[in-house]
Amino acid sequence: MSTGVRRQVDRRAATTERLLDATIECLADEGYVATTTRRVAERAGVSQGAQQHYFPTKAALVDAAMTRLVEQLLADAAARGVEAATERERAEALLDLIWEIHHLPITPAVLELFNVARTEPVLAQRVAEIICAGMSEIEALAAAALPSYAGRAGFGDFIQIAMATVRGTVVVAAIPGATAAHPSWPALKAHLLGSLERLGSPA
Amino acid sequence: MSTGVRRQVDRRAATTERLLDATIECLADEGYVATTTRRVAERAGVSQGAQQHYFPTKAALVDAAMTRLVEQLLADAAARGVEAATERERAEALLDLIWEIHHLPITPAVLELFNVARTEPVLAQRVAEIICAGMSEIEALAAAALPSYAGRAGFGDFIQIAMATVRGTVVVAAIPGATAAHPSWPALKAHLLGSLERLGSPA
């Protein structure tokens, strides 16, 4: 590539990046309804013309932002990995990872999209696909990290339950003042480790 | 009271009821942003003048609707009760109750308010108060139904965890197409019953 073309490619990538970051921030801070293409362009410091060139509609913008959001989340989870000498330590590391991926700066944007997906059928379909894909990745990561538990009856349920419990905690913890109404991470982690130990013998 | 006054009181009560029902339906179907006083008056079939007379602002309307929503929820839970001969059966009945109060027609309105409370400080304060009060009622109901478990270490955590897990399940189950990503109630109930059995001995 010539230097000129290379510069143009870099500029396009940087603009795309800024628009998607602004979309995620806007979803988290202001909610889905207030996330308009105009508001995102303003936040990104990108002209409305340029914004329309890259992502002509709000749907295109939100879809691209969601896709990147989950890719980053899973890349981050995979990079962090679940490594430790013993399976018990890896079980703890896995649960810590599940907790951490529910406490990232992007978490509020994810909660906002989950909520909107309830009543917006088009968004629901993409959100459901992304949730199911994410769950499969977590299950694969868990199975690789905990091979002797993975063969036991109820392992898949256990991972779904661990994810649901952390998600249900975060939903309330995100509300200022509701601290007394959700479990602490140490209590929750001990409860989940106990359930893991109790899984049935290998089938 | 004269018949005329009585009729007026009944009419006022019926109008209040219609406005609050319409607020809850509007929150559930259309979301918080679309829940305007005008939209609620339309849904209730009440004139805007009358609506303003009863609830002058959206905040007043949502606050009254939330308060009534939780009163109904807890009255319903208390009426249903957790009755059975053995403590083990009462534990099952309590978990079924927790599941059922997360699957009422008003549940979508509650999820909508939880989400909005994340970014609306005034609403957050009321929602947090209501969540904490509701949690206390559930804890009291649980302690009365399960006296020998209630004395064990971790019982309070257990109730918070049970509520969080069911809430986290409902948040995803509310998204059409995401069925594969959340635990079934039988799996979840068995997991929670196992955790209850495992609670420490009485302190």
XYZ file of C-alpha atoms in Angstrom:
406
model
C 0.000 0.000 0.000
C 1.183 3.549 -0.705
C 1.676 5.847 2.277
C -1.409 7.845 1.219
C -3.684 4.803 1.076
C -2.267 3.511 4.378
C -3.058 6.876 6.035
C -6.592 6.784 4.692
C -7.122 3.231 6.012
C -5.783 4.262 9.446
C -8.051 7.314 9.505
C -11.108 5.224 8.622
C -10.277 2.703 11.345
C -9.786 5.483 13.916
C -13.129 7.108 12.997
C -14.979 3.780 13.191
C -13.396 3.161 16.586
C -14.413 6.597 17.899
C -18.008 6.154 16.704
C -18.379 2.710 18.293
C -16.801 3.847 21.581
C -19.172 6.829 21.634
C -22.162 4.529 20.981
C -21.262 2.295 23.931
C -20.674 5.262 26.247
C -23.948 6.838 25.156
C -25.910 3.582 25.749
C -24.388 3.284 29.232
C -24.777 6.927 30.332
C -27.923 8.104 28.569
C -29.810 4.943 27.591
C -30.955 3.485 24.290
C -33.630 6.060 23.456
C -31.215 8.998 23.861
C -28.576 7.192 21.757
C -29.295 8.918 18.434
C -26.889 9.044 15.483
C -26.608 12.825 16.067
C -25.716 12.384 19.757
C -23.134 9.684 18.932
C -21.515 11.883 16.246
C -21.297 14.760 18.771
C -19.743 12.539 21.458
C -17.254 11.091 18.965
C -16.330 14.538 17.596
C -17.154 13.267 14.094
C -19.227 15.220 11.539
C -22.763 13.955 10.895
C -21.825 13.453 7.254
C -18.920 11.191 8.174
C -21.047 9.323 10.735
C -23.726 8.658 8.087
C -21.059 7.454 5.694
C -19.776 4.838 8.154
C -23.057 3.827 9.839
C -26.134 5.125 8.018
C -28.653 4.193 10.740
C -28.889 3.881 14.522
C -29.521 0.133 14.027
C -26.230 -0.237 12.088
C -24.357 1.718 14.764
C -25.780 -0.283 17.689
C -25.283 -3.585 15.885
C -21.617 -2.864 15.142
C -21.053 -1.589 18.681
C -22.632 -4.736 20.192
C -20.601 -7.037 17.981
C -17.350 -5.292 18.886
C -18.336 -5.162 22.548
C -18.749 -8.941 22.746
C -15.617 -9.617 20.686
C -13.600 -7.454 23.101
C -15.223 -9.119 26.099
C -14.456 -12.638 24.909
C -10.955 -11.758 23.676
C -10.293 -10.241 27.093
C -11.658 -13.359 28.845
C -9.631 -15.706 26.608
C -6.448 -13.649 27.078
C -6.888 -13.627 30.843
C -7.544 -17.361 30.735
C -8.206 -19.632 33.664
C -4.820 -20.953 34.586
C -3.672 -22.492 37.832
C -2.058 -25.736 38.969
C -5.083 -27.421 40.563
C -8.627 -27.773 39.262
C -9.982 -26.258 42.479
C -7.848 -23.121 41.893
C -9.003 -23.015 38.275
C -12.631 -23.216 39.469
C -11.998 -20.161 41.659
C -10.268 -18.378 38.771
C -13.206 -19.176 36.470
C -15.715 -17.747 38.956
C -13.540 -14.639 39.413
C -13.474 -14.263 35.626
C -17.296 -14.517 35.442
C -17.510 -11.846 38.159
C -15.001 -9.578 36.390
C -16.652 -9.732 32.965
C -19.832 -8.508 34.711
C -17.977 -5.532 36.219
C -16.303 -3.919 33.220
C -16.818 -0.309 32.137
C -19.044 -1.640 29.308
C -21.387 -3.541 31.676
C -23.967 -0.710 31.892
C -24.246 -0.681 28.067
C -24.887 -4.435 28.098
C -27.598 -4.110 30.781
C -29.206 -1.315 28.743
C -29.285 -3.512 25.611
C -30.730 -6.479 27.554
C -33.529 -4.232 28.765
C -34.327 -2.719 25.377
C -34.262 -6.167 23.723
C -37.340 -7.088 25.804
C -39.562 -4.820 23.708
C -37.633 -4.294 20.413
C -37.962 -7.495 18.315
C -35.189 -6.642 15.807
C -32.681 -5.815 18.525
C -33.865 -8.851 20.547
C -32.815 -11.257 17.815
C -29.233 -9.925 17.677
C -28.959 -9.631 21.470
C -30.207 -13.224 21.900
C -27.686 -14.490 19.305
C -24.890 -12.646 21.071
C -25.934 -13.887 24.537
C -26.119 -17.500 23.299
C -22.739 -17.225 21.522
C -21.168 -15.685 24.637
C -22.620 -18.426 26.830
C -21.165 -21.119 24.523
C -17.727 -19.507 24.763
C -17.899 -19.398 28.567
C -19.040 -23.045 28.658
C -16.123 -24.045 26.389
C -13.661 -22.089 28.538
C -15.093 -23.712 31.677
C -14.984 -27.235 30.198
C -11.326 -26.782 29.188
C -10.360 -25.413 32.606
C -12.284 -27.984 34.652
C -12.106 -31.274 32.704
C -13.054 -33.580 35.585
C -16.079 -31.458 36.567
C -17.128 -30.972 32.916
C -18.020 -34.675 32.645
C -20.371 -34.593 35.625
C -24.178 -34.341 35.411
C -25.375 -30.760 35.734
C -22.132 -28.999 34.702
C -23.890 -27.022 31.941
C -26.641 -26.004 34.381
C -23.973 -24.976 36.885
C -22.348 -22.548 34.424
C -25.742 -21.076 33.436
C -26.656 -20.700 37.123
C -23.320 -19.050 37.969
C -23.814 -16.561 35.128
C -27.457 -15.896 36.153
C -26.547 -15.301 39.807
C -23.779 -12.837 38.983
C -26.026 -11.088 36.423
C -28.888 -10.837 38.933
C -26.480 -9.369 41.499
C -25.136 -6.779 39.050
C -28.646 -5.697 37.978
C -29.417 -4.576 41.529
C -25.878 -3.478 42.465
C -26.039 -0.983 39.568
C -28.788 0.917 41.426
C -27.253 3.471 43.830
C -28.431 2.751 47.395
C -29.448 -0.894 46.900
C -26.295 -2.388 48.484
C -28.212 -4.113 51.280
C -30.282 -6.101 48.782
C -27.612 -8.142 46.989
C -25.104 -10.777 48.064
C -21.381 -10.020 48.492
C -18.946 -11.653 46.085
C -17.244 -13.794 48.787
C -20.635 -15.193 49.910
C -21.714 -15.794 46.334
C -18.412 -17.400 45.330
C -18.451 -19.765 48.331
C -22.030 -20.747 47.455
C -21.093 -21.489 43.819
C -17.933 -23.424 44.735
C -20.046 -25.551 47.098
C -22.492 -26.309 44.283
C -19.667 -27.227 41.923
C -18.225 -29.694 44.467
C -21.670 -31.273 44.816
C -22.176 -32.036 41.098
C -23.053 -35.666 40.342
C -20.377 -38.230 39.550
C -19.192 -38.585 35.924
C -21.996 -40.064 33.780
C -71.483 9.517 54.018
C -74.329 10.583 51.715
C -74.874 8.539 48.580
C -73.522 11.436 46.473
C -70.274 11.708 48.458
C -69.865 7.930 48.429
C -70.248 7.894 44.642
C -67.652 10.639 44.310
C -65.181 8.708 46.516
C -65.729 5.538 44.482
C -65.224 7.439 41.237
C -61.967 8.968 42.498
C -60.681 5.559 43.590
C -61.596 4.016 40.233
C -59.833 6.806 38.294
C -56.693 6.513 40.456
C -56.718 2.754 39.875
C -57.074 3.159 36.100
C -54.210 5.689 35.958
C -51.847 3.496 37.989
C -52.712 0.357 35.999
C -52.086 2.282 32.777
C -48.713 3.531 34.118
C -47.556 -0.007 34.898
C -48.742 -1.340 31.523
C -47.052 1.551 29.741
C -43.741 0.991 31.599
C -43.846 -2.701 30.702
C -44.866 -2.374 27.034
C -43.311 0.901 25.920
C -40.563 1.636 28.446
C -39.906 4.511 30.844
C -39.096 7.193 28.284
C -42.365 6.614 26.361
C -44.354 6.620 29.622
C -45.533 10.248 29.488
C -48.493 11.648 31.445
C -50.294 12.133 28.107
C -49.723 8.511 27.050
C -50.897 7.233 30.444
C -54.061 9.370 30.338
C -54.818 8.013 26.837
C -54.291 4.389 27.905
C -56.451 4.908 31.006
C -59.201 6.643 29.047
C -58.967 9.567 31.485
C -58.908 13.227 30.393
C -55.556 15.016 30.693
C -57.194 17.507 33.062
C -58.301 14.725 35.407
C -54.908 12.997 35.153
C -53.134 16.247 36.134
C -55.528 16.682 39.034
C -54.653 13.256 40.475
C -50.943 13.047 39.575
C -49.523 16.396 38.423
C -46.170 14.977 37.180
C -44.716 11.833 35.638
C -42.617 11.429 38.798
C -45.754 11.428 40.983
C -47.435 8.914 38.688
C -44.451 6.532 38.577
C -43.883 6.826 42.327
C -47.506 5.981 43.147
C -47.497 3.130 40.614
C -44.280 1.658 42.074
C -45.579 1.877 45.625
C -48.830 0.145 44.707
C -46.958 -2.420 42.618
C -44.818 -3.513 45.574
C -47.759 -3.446 48.002
C -49.688 -5.753 45.676
C -46.674 -7.993 45.194
C -46.055 -8.421 48.920
C -49.759 -8.738 49.777
C -49.969 -11.442 47.134
C -46.875 -13.206 48.533
C -48.166 -12.976 52.121
C -51.635 -14.234 51.109
C -50.156 -17.173 49.254
C -47.889 -17.868 52.222
C -45.419 -20.688 52.610
C -47.364 -23.425 54.292
C -46.646 -27.136 54.427
C -46.147 -29.784 57.081
C -42.373 -30.215 56.859
C -39.632 -27.597 56.700
C -38.238 -29.201 53.545
C -41.633 -28.773 51.837
C -41.815 -25.176 53.078
C -38.332 -24.561 51.613
C -39.632 -25.783 48.245
C -42.768 -23.647 48.599
C -40.623 -20.581 49.450
C -38.450 -21.079 46.362
C -41.571 -21.541 44.198
C -42.915 -18.285 45.657
C -39.674 -16.451 44.817
C -39.909 -17.830 41.273
C -43.592 -16.839 40.940
C -43.149 -13.255 42.151
C -40.536 -12.884 39.390
C -43.006 -14.114 36.761
C -46.058 -11.923 37.292
C -47.615 -9.694 34.623
C -45.990 -6.699 36.381
C -42.441 -8.154 36.169
C -41.537 -6.311 32.930
C -42.466 -2.978 34.587
C -40.185 -3.821 37.520
C -37.269 -4.710 35.193
C -37.826 -1.444 33.331
C -37.676 0.564 36.596
C -34.503 -1.269 37.737
C -32.861 -0.326 34.459
C -33.904 3.328 34.532
C -32.840 3.652 38.191
C -29.232 3.063 37.079
C -29.043 6.512 35.502
C -31.891 8.519 37.137
C -30.772 9.482 40.679
C -34.229 10.551 41.956
C -35.886 7.356 40.758
C -32.883 5.321 42.017
C -33.478 6.404 45.615
C -37.123 5.265 45.612
C -36.349 2.051 43.699
C -33.513 1.206 46.125
C -35.814 1.831 49.135
C -38.470 -0.379 47.608
C -35.994 -3.162 46.740
C -34.537 -3.129 50.266
C -38.009 -3.115 51.877
C -39.112 -5.979 49.609
C -35.974 -7.959 50.461
C -36.639 -7.506 54.200
C -40.195 -8.810 53.776
C -38.959 -11.875 51.877
C -36.293 -12.505 54.536
C -38.936 -12.258 57.294
C -41.275 -14.610 55.416
C -38.377 -17.055 54.884
C -37.284 -16.935 58.537
C -40.848 -17.637 59.720
C -41.281 -20.538 57.287
C -37.876 -22.123 57.927
C -37.086 -21.548 61.616
C -34.359 -24.187 61.938
C -32.532 -22.983 58.794
C -32.960 -19.313 59.775
C -30.593 -19.777 62.725
C -27.774 -21.149 60.575
C -24.772 -19.138 59.359
C -25.323 -17.783 55.850
C -29.154 -17.890 55.808
C -29.417 -14.177 54.920
C -26.864 -14.654 52.122
C -28.828 -17.665 50.897
C -32.038 -15.639 50.490
C -30.162 -12.811 48.703
C -28.487 -15.360 46.424
C -31.791 -17.120 45.641
C -33.372 -13.772 44.734
C -30.326 -12.750 42.621
C -30.277 -16.045 40.705
C -33.971 -15.912 39.854
C -33.661 -12.212 38.897
C -30.638 -12.920 36.690
C -32.560 -15.732 34.992
C -35.610 -13.539 34.359
C -33.507 -10.698 32.898
C -32.317 -12.979 30.089
C -35.499 -15.075 29.803
C -37.388 -11.836 29.002
C -35.422 -11.559 25.731
C -37.164 -13.518 22.950
C -34.793 -16.166 21.556
C -32.406 -16.369 24.516
C -33.884 -19.575 25.984
C -30.651 -21.546 25.556
C -28.740 -19.100 27.766
C -30.571 -19.436 31.089
C -31.119 -22.271 33.552
C -34.456 -24.123 33.813
C -36.445 -23.719 37.032
C -36.082 -27.405 38.055
C -32.257 -27.187 37.702
C -32.145 -23.870 39.547
C -34.458 -25.039 42.340
C -32.447 -28.242 42.902
C -29.254 -26.144 43.066
C -30.781 -23.754 45.636
C -32.248 -26.568 47.768
C -28.803 -28.190 47.822
C -27.246 -24.937 49.029
C -29.876 -24.543 51.742
C -29.180 -28.066 53.033
C -25.473 -27.226 53.148
C -25.812 -24.128 55.366
C -23.633 -24.170 58.489
C -24.918 -25.546 61.792
C -26.831 -23.180 64.109
C -24.447 -20.513 65.457
